[in-house]
Structures are given as C-alpha cells and as structure tokens.
Short mmCIF file of C-alpha atoms and ligand atoms in Angstrom, two decimals:
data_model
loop_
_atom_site.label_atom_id
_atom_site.label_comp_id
_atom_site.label_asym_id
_atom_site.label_seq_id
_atom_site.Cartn_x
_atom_site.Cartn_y
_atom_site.Cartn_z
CA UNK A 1 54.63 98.17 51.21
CA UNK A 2 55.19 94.70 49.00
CA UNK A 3 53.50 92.69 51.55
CA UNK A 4 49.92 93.44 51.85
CA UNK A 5 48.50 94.11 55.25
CA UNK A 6 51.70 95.32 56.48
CA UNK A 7 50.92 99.35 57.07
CA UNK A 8 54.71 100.16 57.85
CA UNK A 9 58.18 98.72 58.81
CA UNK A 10 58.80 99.51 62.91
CA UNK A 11 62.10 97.36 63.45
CA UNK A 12 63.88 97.13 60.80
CA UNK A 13 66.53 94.07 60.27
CA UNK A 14 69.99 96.22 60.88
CA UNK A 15 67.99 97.39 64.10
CA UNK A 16 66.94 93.77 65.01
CA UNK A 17 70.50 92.48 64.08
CA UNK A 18 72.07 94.86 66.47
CA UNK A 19 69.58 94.36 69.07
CA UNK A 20 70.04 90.35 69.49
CA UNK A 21 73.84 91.24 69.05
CA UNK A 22 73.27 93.28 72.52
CA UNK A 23 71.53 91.18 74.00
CA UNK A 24 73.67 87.90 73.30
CA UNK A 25 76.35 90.10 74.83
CA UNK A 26 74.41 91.19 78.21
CA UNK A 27 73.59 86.92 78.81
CA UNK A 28 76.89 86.01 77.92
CA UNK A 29 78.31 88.34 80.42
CA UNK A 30 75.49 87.63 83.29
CA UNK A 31 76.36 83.87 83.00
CA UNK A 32 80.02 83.49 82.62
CA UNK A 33 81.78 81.58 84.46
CA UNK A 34 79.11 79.14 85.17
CA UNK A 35 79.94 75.68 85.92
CA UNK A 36 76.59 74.17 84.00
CA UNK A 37 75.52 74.42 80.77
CA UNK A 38 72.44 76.97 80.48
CA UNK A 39 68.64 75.79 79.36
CA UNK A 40 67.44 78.58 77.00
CA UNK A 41 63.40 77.60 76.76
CA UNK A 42 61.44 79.00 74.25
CA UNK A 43 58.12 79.69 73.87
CA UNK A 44 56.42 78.45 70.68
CA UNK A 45 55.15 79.25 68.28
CA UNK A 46 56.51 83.34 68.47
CA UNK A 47 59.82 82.80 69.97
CA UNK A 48 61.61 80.71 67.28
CA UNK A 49 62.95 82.80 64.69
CA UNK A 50 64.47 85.33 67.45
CA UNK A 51 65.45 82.14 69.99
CA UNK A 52 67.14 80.95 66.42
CA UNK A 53 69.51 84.00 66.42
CA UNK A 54 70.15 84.97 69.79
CA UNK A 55 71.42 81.25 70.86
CA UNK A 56 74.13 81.97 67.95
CA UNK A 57 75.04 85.43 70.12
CA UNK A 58 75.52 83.81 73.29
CA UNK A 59 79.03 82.62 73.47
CA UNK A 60 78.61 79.74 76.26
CA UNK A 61 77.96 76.28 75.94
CA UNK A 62 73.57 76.09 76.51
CA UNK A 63 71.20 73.41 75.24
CA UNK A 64 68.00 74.12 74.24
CA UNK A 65 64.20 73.32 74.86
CA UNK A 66 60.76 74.32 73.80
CA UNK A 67 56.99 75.20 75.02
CA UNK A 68 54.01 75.61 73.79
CA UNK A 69 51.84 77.47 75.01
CA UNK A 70 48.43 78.85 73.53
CA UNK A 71 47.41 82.42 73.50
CA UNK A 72 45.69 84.84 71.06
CA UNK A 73 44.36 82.34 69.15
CA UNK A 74 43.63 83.81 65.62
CA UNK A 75 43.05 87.07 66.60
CA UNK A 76 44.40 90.42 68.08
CA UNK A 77 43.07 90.59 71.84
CA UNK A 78 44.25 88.18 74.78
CA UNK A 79 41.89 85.44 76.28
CA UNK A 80 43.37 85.77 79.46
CA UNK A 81 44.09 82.14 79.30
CA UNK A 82 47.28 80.52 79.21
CA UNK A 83 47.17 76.34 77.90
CA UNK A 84 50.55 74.43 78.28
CA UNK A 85 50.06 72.41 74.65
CA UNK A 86 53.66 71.18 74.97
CA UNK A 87 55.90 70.85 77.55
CA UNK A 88 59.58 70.76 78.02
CA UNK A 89 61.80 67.75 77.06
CA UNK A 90 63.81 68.02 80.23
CA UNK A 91 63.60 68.44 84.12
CA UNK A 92 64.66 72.00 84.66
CA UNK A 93 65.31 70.79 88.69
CA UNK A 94 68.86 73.18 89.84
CA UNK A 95 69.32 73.93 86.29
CA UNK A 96 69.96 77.76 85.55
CA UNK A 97 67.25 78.27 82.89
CA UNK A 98 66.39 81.37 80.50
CA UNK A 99 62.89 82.09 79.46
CA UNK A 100 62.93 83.31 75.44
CA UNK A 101 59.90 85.31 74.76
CA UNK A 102 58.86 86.88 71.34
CA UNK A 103 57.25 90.21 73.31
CA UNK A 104 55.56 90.45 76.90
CA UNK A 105 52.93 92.89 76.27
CA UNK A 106 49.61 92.30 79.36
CA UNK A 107 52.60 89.72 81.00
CA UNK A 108 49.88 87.40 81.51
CA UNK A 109 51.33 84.61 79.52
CA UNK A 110 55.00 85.46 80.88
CA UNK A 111 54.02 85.74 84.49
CA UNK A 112 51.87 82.73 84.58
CA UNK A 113 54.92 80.60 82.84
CA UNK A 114 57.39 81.82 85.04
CA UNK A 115 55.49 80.79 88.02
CA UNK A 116 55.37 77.45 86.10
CA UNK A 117 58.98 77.38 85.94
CA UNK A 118 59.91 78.27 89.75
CA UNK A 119 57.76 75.70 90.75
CA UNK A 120 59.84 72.79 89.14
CA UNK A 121 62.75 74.24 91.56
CA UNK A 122 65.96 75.25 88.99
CA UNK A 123 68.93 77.29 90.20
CA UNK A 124 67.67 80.42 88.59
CA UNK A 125 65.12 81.67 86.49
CA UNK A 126 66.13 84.99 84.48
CA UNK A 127 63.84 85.90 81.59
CA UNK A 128 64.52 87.73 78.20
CA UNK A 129 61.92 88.97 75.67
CA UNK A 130 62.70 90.90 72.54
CA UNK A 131 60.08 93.22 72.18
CA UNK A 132 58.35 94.96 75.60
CA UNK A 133 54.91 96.72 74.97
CA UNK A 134 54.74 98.12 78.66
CA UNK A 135 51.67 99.98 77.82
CA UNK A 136 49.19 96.94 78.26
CA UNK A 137 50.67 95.81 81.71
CA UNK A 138 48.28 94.16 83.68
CA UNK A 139 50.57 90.83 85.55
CA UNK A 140 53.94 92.05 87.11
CA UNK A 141 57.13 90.64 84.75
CA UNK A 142 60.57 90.90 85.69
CA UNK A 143 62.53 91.11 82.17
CA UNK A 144 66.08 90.73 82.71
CA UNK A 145 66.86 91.03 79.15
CA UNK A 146 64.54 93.25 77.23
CA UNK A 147 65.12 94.10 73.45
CA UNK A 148 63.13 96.87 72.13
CA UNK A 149 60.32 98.72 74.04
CA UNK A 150 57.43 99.34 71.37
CA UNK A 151 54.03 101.74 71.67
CA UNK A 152 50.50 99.83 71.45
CA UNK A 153 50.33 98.79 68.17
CA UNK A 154 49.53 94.96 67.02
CA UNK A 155 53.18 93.94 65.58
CA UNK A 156 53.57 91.27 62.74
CA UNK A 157 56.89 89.58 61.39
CA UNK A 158 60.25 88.40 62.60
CA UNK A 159 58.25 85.22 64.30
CA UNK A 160 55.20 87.22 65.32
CA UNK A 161 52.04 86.07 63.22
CA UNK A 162 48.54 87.24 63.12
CA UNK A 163 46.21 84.26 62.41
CA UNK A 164 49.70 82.46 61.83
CA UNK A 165 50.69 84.72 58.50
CA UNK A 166 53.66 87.04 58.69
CA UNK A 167 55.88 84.99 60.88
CA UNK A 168 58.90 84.98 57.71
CA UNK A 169 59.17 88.63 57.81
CA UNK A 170 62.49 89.37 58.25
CA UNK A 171 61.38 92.90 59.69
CA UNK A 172 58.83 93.74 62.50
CA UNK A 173 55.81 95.95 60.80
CA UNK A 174 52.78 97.37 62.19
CA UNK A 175 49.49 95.38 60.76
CA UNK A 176 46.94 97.22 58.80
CA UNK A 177 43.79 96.50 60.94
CA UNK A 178 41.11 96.84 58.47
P1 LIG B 201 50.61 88.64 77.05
O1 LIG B 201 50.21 87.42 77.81
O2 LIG B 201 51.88 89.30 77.57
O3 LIG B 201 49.48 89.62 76.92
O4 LIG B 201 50.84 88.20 75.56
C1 LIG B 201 51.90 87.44 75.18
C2 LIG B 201 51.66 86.83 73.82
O5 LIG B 201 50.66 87.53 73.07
C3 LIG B 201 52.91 86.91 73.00
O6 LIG B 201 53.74 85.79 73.21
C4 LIG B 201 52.35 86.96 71.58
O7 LIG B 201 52.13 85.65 71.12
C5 LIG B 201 51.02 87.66 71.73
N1 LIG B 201 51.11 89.09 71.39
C6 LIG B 201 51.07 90.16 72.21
N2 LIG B 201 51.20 91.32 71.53
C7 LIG B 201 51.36 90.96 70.24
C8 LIG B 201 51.58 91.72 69.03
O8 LIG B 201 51.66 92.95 68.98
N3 LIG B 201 51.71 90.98 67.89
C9 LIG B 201 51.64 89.61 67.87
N4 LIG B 201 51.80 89.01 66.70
N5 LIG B 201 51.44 88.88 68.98
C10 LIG B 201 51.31 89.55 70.15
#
C-alpha cells in the first residue's frame, strides 16, 4: 500500500463510481416531477468530495448549500457533541431538502441535524449517506438513501480524513491504527 497508514483498500473507485451512479438514480426517481428545485445540504468537512459527484448523478434542477458541523475532532472516537460551526446560506422554510452525509455510523451527528432541520419547517426532509456503519448505532436515523453498509472499522479517503489527512483518496481504505 503506496500511501502509508492505509492497511487496505475497502471501496474501491469502480465500486464507489457505481454506487453514487445508483444512488443519483434512486433521488432522481423519488423527486421527479417536483415543481421546486431541491436543496441538497451537505455536511462539511466529510461530505464534499461524495456531495461533488452525486449532485452530477441527479438529473433535476437542485441548488446547493453547506454545514458545518464539528465532530471527532482529531481523533477516532465520538464526543457525543454536535457544534453547528456554519450554518446554511438559505431558509430551508417549505423547501424539499436532502441531507448529504459522508457515513452515519453512532447517528448522533445525523439525528441531532435532522432534528435541526425539521425544526426550520421545509416540505420534506429525506436523508442520504454514502457509507452506513450500523454496528455503532446508538441515535435512531432514517437513511433514505444509503450507499454502502461497512463493518466497524475506522475508514479513511474519498472525503473521510483522520486528523484531516486522507481526504484526496480516491478510494475508501481501512486506517492502520498503530
Ligand atoms: P456519528 O455521529 O454518526 O457517530 O458520526 C458521524 C461523523 O463521524 C461522520 O460524519 C464522520 O465525520 C465521523 N466518522 C464516523 N465514522 C468514521 C470513520 O470510520 N472514518 C472517518 N474518517 N470518520 C468517521
């Protein structure tokens, strides 16, 4: 493995490709025929580089906004704590809005943001992460559009860091916890 702390490749990028190809296809259907244009939020910093490509698959006119919210800070086990550190640009009021997530694994983050999100009254709230680590469940998430169910392991790459390195990964690997 070139990149050091990387122990092996989990998703590779023909599996990722064809996975935000899926999913592009499962929103586009859900929402067609709407009369708005979607919101497709996502969450910084994780979310980008899969938000970047699945916007691209989803064949309807959408705008899109960002937030920030803190988590794992620089290492590998959740606070608990969820910080909004930037909001949205826009009122989401009787919008239909889609939450972009990079991977729900306790759902604390998730649940706690979707609340958020309900409370500012839109249309609809659906939610769609790319990876699901169902394992660690501890706060009830409703994924309406779930890319690729992994086991416990700490995932790098493909927009997921640890300590912000390995985010330009175009694969997802398994880190090398020393
Ligand atoms: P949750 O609140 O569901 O426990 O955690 C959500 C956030 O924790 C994700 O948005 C992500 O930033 C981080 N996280 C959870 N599992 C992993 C992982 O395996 N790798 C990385 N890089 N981040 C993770």
């Amino acid at each position: 493995m070139p990149d050091t702390g990387i122990a092996r490749i989990l998703i590779t990028e023909d599996e990722i490709k064809t996975t935000v190809g899926r999913l592009g296809a499962e929103i586009t259907a859900c929402y067609k025929g709407m009369t708005e244009e979607l919101v497709v939020i996502g969450l910084l910093r994780g979310s980008f580089v899969f938000m970047a490509d699945l916007i691209r698959q989803i064949k309807l006119p959408l705008i899109v906004d960002f937030m920030a919210v803190s988590t794992y800070g620089d290492g590998t086990v959740s606070s608990g704590d969820v910080k909004v550190a930037m909001d949205l640009d826009q009122s989401i009021e009787g919008r239909d809005i889609l939450l972009v997530e990079d991977i729900v694994d306790t759902g604390n983050t998730f649940s706690k943001i979707i609340r958020m999100m309900n409370n500012r009254n839109p249309r609809s709230v659906r939610v769609c992460t790319f990876l699901d680590k169902p394992s660690r469940r501890t706060a009830h998430v409703d994924i309406d559009f779930c890319g690729i169910t992994i086991p416990n392991e700490f995932v790098c790459g493909y927009g997921l860091d640890y300590a912000q390195r390995y985010r330009n990964l175009p694969y997802v690997g398994v880190l090398q916890l020393k």
